[in-house]
Short mmCIF file of C-alpha atoms in Angstrom, two decimals:
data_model
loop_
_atom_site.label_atom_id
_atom_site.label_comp_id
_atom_site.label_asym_id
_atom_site.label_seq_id
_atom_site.Cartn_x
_atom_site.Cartn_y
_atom_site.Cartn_z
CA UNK S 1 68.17 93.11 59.92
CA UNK S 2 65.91 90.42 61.07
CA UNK S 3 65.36 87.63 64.00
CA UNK S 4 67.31 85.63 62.20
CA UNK S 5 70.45 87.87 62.10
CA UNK S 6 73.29 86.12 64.57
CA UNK S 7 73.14 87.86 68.03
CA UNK S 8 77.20 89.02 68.27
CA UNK S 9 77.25 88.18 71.89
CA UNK S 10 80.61 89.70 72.62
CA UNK S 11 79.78 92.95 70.46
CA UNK S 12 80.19 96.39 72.67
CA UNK S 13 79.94 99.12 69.20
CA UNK S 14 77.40 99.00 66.74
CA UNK S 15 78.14 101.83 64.20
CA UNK S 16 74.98 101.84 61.78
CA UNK S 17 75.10 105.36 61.21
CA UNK S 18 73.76 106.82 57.45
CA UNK S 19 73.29 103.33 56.26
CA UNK S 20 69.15 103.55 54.97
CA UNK S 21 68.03 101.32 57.83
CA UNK S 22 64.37 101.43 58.63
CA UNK S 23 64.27 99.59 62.30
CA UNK S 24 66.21 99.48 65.67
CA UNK S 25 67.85 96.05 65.17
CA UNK S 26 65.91 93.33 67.56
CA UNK S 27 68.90 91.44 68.21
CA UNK S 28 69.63 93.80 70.75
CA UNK S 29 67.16 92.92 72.70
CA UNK S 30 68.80 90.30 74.32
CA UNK S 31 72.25 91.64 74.05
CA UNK S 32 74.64 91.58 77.24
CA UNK S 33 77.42 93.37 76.58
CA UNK S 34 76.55 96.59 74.27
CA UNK S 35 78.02 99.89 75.22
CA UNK S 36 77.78 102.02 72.34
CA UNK S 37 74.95 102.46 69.61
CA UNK S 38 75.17 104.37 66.93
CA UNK S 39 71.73 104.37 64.41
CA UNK S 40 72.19 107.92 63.66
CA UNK S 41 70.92 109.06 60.11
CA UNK S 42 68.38 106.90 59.01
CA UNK S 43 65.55 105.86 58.19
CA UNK S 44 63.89 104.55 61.47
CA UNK S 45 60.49 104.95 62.08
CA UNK S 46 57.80 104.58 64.81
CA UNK S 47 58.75 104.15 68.91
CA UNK S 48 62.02 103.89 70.43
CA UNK S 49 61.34 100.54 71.90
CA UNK S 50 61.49 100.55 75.69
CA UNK S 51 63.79 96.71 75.51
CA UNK S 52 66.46 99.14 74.16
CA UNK S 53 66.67 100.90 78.11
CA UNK S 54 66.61 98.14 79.76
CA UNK S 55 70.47 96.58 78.44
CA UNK S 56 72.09 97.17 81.10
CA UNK S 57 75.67 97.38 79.72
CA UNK S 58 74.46 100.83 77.30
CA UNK S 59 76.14 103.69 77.90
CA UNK S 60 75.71 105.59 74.69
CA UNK S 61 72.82 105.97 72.67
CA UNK S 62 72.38 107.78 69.33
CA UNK S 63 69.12 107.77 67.31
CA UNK S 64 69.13 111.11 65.88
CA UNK S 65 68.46 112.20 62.55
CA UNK S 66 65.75 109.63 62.05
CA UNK S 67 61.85 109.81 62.01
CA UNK S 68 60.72 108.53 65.08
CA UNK S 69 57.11 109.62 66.60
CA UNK S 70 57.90 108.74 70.26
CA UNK S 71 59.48 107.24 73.02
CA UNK S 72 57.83 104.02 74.82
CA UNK S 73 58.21 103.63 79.09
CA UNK S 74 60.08 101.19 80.91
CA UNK S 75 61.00 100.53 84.60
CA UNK S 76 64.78 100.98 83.63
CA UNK S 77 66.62 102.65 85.88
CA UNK S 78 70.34 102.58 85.06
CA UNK S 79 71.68 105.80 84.06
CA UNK S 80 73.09 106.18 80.55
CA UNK S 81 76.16 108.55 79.88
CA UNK S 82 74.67 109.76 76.31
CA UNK S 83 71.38 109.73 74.71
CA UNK S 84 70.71 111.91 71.41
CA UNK S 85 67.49 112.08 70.15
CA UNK S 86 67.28 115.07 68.07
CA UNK S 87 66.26 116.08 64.82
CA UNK S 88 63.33 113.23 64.81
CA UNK S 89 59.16 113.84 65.30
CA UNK S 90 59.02 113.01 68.89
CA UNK S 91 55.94 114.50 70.56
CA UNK S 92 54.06 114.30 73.56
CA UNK S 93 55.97 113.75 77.03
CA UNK S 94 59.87 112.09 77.36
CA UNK S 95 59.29 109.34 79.62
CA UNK S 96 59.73 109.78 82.80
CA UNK S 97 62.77 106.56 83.52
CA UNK S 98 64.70 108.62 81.14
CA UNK S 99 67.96 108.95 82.73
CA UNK S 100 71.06 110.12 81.34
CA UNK S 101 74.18 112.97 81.94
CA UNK S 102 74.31 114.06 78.47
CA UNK S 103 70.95 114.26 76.60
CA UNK S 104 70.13 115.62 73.06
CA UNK S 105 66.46 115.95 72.05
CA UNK S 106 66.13 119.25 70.04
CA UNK S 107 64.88 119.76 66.77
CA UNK S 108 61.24 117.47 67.85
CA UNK S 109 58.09 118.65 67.94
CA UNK S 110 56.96 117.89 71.72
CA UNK S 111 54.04 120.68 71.45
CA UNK S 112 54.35 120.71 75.62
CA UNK S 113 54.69 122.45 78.47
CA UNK S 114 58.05 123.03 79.34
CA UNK S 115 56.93 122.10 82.82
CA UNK S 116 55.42 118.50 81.63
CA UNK S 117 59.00 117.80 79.57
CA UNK S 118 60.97 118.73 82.45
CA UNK S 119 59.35 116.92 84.98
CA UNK S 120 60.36 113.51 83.48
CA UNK S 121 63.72 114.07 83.37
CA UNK S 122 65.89 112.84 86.23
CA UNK S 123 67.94 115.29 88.32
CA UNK S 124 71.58 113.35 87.14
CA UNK S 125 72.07 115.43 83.64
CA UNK S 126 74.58 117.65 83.34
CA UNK S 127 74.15 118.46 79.48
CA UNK S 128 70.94 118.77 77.99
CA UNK S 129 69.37 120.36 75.06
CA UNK S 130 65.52 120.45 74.17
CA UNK S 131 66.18 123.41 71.95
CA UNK S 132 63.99 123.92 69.11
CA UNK S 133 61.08 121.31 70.07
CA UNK S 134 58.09 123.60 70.38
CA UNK S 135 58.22 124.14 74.04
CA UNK S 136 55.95 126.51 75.50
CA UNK S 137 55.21 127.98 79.00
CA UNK S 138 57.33 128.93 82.12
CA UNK S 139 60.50 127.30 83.21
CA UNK S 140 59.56 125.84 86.10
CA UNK S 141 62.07 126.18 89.43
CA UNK S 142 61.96 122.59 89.60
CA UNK S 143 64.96 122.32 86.75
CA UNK S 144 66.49 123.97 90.11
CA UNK S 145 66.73 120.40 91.05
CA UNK S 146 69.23 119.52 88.70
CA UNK S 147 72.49 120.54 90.22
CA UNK S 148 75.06 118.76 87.95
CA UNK S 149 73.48 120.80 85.02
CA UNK S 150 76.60 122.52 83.10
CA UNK S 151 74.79 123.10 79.92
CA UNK S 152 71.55 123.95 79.13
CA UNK S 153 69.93 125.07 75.54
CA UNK S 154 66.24 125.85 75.59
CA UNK S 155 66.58 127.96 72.75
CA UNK S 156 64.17 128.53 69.84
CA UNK S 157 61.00 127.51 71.18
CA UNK S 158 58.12 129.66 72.48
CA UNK S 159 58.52 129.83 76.87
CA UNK S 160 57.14 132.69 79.00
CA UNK S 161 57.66 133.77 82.21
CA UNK S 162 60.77 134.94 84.51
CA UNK S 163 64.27 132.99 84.16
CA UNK S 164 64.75 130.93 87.68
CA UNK S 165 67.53 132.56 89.34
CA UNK S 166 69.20 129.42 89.69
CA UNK S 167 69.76 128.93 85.37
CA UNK S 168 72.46 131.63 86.57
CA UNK S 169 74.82 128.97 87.89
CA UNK S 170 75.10 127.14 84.86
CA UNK S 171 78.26 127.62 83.24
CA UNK S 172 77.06 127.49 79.56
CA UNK S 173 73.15 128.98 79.10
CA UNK S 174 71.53 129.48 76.29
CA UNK S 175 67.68 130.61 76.29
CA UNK S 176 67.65 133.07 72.86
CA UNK S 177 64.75 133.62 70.90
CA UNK S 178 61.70 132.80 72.99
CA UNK S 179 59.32 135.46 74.66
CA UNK S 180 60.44 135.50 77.93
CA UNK S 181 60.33 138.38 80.26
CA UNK S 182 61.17 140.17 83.59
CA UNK S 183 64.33 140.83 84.98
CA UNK S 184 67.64 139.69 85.45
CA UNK S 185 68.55 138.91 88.99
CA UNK S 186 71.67 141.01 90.37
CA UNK S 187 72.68 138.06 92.72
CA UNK S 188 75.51 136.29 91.07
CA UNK S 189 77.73 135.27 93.33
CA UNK S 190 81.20 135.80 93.50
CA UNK S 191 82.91 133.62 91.98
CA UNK S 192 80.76 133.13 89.69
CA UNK S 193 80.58 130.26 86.93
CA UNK S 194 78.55 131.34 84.15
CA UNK S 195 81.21 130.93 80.62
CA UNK S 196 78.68 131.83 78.05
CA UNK S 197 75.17 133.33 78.07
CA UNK S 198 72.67 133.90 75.27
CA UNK S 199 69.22 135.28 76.37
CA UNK S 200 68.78 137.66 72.90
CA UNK S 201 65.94 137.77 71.41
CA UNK S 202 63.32 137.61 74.45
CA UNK S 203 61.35 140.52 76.38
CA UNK S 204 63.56 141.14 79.57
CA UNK S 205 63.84 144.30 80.99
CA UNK S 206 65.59 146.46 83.53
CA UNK S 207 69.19 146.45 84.13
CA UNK S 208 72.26 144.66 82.98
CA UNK S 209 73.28 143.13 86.42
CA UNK S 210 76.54 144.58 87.76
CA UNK S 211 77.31 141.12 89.28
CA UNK S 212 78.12 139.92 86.00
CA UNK S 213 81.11 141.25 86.78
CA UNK S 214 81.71 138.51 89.25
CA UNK S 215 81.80 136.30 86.84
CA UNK S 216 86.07 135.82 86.03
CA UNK S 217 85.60 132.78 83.31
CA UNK S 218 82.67 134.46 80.97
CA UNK S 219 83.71 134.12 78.08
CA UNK S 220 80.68 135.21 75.87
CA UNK S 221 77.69 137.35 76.79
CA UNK S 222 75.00 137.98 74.74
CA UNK S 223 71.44 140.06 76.07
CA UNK S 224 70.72 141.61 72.34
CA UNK S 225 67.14 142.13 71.27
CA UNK S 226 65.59 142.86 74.93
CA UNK S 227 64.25 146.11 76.47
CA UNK S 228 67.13 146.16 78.57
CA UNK S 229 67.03 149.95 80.84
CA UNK S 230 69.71 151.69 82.00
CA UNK S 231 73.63 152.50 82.42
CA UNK S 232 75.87 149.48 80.73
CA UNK S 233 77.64 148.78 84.13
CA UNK S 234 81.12 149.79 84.90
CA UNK S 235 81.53 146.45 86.39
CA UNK S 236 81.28 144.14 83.35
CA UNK S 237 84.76 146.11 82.38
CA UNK S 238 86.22 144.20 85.56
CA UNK S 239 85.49 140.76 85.19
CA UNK S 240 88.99 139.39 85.90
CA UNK S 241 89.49 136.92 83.83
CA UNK S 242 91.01 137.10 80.57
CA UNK S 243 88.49 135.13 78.16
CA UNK S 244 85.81 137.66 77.65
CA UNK S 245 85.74 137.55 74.07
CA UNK S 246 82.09 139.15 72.98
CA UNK S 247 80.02 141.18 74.28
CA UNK S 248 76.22 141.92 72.03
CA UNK S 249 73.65 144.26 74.05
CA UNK S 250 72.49 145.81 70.83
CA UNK S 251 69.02 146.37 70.30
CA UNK S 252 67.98 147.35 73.69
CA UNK S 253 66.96 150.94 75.28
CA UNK S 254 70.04 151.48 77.28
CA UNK S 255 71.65 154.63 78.32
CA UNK S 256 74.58 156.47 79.73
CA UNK S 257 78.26 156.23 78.42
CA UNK S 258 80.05 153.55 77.25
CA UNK S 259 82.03 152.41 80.37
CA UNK S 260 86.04 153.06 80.04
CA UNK S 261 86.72 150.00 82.02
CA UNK S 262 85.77 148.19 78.62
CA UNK S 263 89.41 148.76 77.63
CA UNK S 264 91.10 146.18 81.12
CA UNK S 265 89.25 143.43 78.42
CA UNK S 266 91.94 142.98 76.60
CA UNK S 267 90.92 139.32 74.92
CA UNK S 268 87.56 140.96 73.30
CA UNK S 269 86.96 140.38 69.90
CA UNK S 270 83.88 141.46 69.48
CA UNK S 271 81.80 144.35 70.97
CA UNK S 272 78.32 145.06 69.35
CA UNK S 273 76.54 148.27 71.32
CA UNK S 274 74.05 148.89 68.66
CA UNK S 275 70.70 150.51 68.48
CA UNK S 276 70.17 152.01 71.79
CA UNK S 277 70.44 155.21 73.62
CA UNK S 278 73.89 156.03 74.56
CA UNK S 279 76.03 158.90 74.79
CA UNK S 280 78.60 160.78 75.30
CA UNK S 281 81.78 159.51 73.65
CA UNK S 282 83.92 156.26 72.47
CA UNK S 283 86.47 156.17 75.16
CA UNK S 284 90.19 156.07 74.11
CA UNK S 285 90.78 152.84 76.07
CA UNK S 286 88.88 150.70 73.75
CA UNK S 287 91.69 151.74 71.13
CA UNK S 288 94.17 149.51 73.15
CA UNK S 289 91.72 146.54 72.34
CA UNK S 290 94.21 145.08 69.73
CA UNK S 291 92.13 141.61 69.16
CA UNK S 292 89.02 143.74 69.02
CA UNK S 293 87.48 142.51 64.93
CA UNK S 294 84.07 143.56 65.57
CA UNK S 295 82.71 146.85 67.13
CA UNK S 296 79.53 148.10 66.53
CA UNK S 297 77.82 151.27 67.96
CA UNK S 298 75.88 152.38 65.35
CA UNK S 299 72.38 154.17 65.93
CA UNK S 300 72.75 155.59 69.52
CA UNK S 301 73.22 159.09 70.10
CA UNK S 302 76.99 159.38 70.55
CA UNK S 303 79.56 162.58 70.21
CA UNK S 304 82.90 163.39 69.72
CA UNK S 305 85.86 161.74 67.66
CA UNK S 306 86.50 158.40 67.25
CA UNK S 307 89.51 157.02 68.93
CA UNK S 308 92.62 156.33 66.16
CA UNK S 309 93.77 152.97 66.70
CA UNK S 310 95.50 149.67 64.45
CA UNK S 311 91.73 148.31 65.42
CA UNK S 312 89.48 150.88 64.41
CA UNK S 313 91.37 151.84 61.20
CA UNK S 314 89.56 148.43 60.17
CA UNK S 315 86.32 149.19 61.32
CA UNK S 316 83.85 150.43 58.56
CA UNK S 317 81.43 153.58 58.36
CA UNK S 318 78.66 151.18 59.10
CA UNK S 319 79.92 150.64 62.69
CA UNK S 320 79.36 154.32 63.97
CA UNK S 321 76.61 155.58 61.48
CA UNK S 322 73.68 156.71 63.05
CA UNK S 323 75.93 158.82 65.81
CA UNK S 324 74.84 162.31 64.34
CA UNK S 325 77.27 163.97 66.79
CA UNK S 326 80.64 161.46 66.33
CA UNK S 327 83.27 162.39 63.29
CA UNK S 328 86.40 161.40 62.86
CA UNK S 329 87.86 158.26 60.32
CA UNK S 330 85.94 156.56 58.95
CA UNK S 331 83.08 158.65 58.80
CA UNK S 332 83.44 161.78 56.25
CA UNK S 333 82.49 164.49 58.92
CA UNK S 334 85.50 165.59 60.35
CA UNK S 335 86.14 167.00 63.38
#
């Protein structure tokens, strides 16, 4: 598309998605009553060009999937409801008008700070994921500032440091696979709004927090690959609501029993205990689990016989080898 192409005054949806184009179309430059743009999928090159913030009928705003470099400035100030940028080569900084609730930039290559990205956004997101982007450093407290955040994925890149307390309020976190470190914080309050939370793969330690059992709407919970310490607590057994569905704490250094209070979670699905350092034995309640399709314990140093069940006549020898002192079906050591 060129100058020449007609303008489309009263046009609010352009759908252009997957269709080999190479440029942002310049007729919207001077367009006055777009809402939604859709250029996902193609072959665009070069700058998002700053005219495109300043229509101020856009709401939504989807350029992903392309090859764009970066992003220019403008004095725009209007607040889009959607802007997805990922899965281009954006470096450098997100400029610093860039306002929108629901914004998508992973899959970039920003080689930033986390603290230089972060500081251009505006406080009005609620949804926003820069996983992926080769982010490095400490999360600053400023993303504190944010308080209409719901969702936030910084996963996948390369950040340092302690976890804000605050990132503990969002309902939906996700911060696996960097190198971060330090401890949880045992301050969630009560009620709590956390619904799913992936920090595997960092370099926390110390203890699970018992406040997690505060948290009535979690539905998925996932601290794997740390150097979690410590008792599992009895608490995360009581979280009253009834959409816990997983539980993953494998691969840590945590000890004690298995807490019996597992078995009042009677939506789990999946329960993954692996590699650490507990003992004792499997309590009986978990056999009352009856949507329970995963369970893993495997490599910790656990006794006794494993509890007979409909669910854990499914489970395999691979879920409990590794327990030199447990026998019982379906291991061949019997009891």
């Amino acid at each position: 598309m060129g100058p020449g192409t007609p303008s489309f005054p009263l046009l609010e949806s352009l759908g252009l998605a997957s269709c080999g184009m190479k440029s942002i179309p310049i007729f919207l430059k001077n367009h006055s009553a777009i809402v939604d743009v859709n250029l996902a999928e193609n072959q665009i090159t070069g700058q998002v060009p700053s005219w495109i913030w300043d229509i101020d009928t856009l709401d939504s705003l989807n350029l992903s999937h392309n090859h764009l470099e970066r992003v220019e400035t403008t004095n725009a100030t209007h607040v889009l409801r959607y802007v997805s940028l990922s899965f281009n080569q954006l470096h450098g900084h997100l400029p610093r008008f860039l306002s929108a609730y629901v914004l998508e930039a992973s899959n970039n290559q920003f080689n930033s700070t986390i603290s230089s990205v972060v500081r251009s956004f505006n406080d009005a997101f609620s949804y926003l994921d820069i996983s992926r982007s080769n982010l490095y450093g400490s999360i600053p407290e400023s993303i504190c500032n944010m308080s209409s955040m719901y969702y936030l994925d910084l996963s996948d890149n390369f950040l340092t440091g302690d976890i804000p307390e605050c990132l503990l309020n969002i309902r939906h976190l996700n911060l696996k696979g960097n190198n971060l470190s330090g401890i949880l914080p045992d301050t969630l309050p009560s009620p709590c709004s956390l619904e799913t939370i992936d920090i595997s793969g960092n370099s926390l330690h110390g203890s699970i927090p018992k406040s997690l059992g505060n948290c009535g709407d979690l539905e998925v919970l996932d601290l794997s690959y740390n150097k979690l310490e410590n008792a599992i607590p009895y608490e995360l057994g009581l979280v009253s609501g009834q959409r816990f569905k997983a539980i993953n704490v494998s691969h840590n250094e945590l000890t004690g029993s298995i807490p019996t209070s597992f078995g009042n979670l009677t939506r789990l699905e999946s329960l993954d205990l692996a590699d650490n350092k507990l003992s004792g034995s499997i309590p009986k309640q978990l056999a009352s689990l009856t949507y329970l399709s995963y369970f893993n314990v495997s490599n910790n140093q656990l006794v006794g016989r494993i509890p007979k069940g409909s669910q854990f006549r499914k489970f395999t020898q691979a879920s409990f080898e590794g327990n030199k002192g447990l026998c019982g079906y379906p291991l061949k050591k019997k009891c």
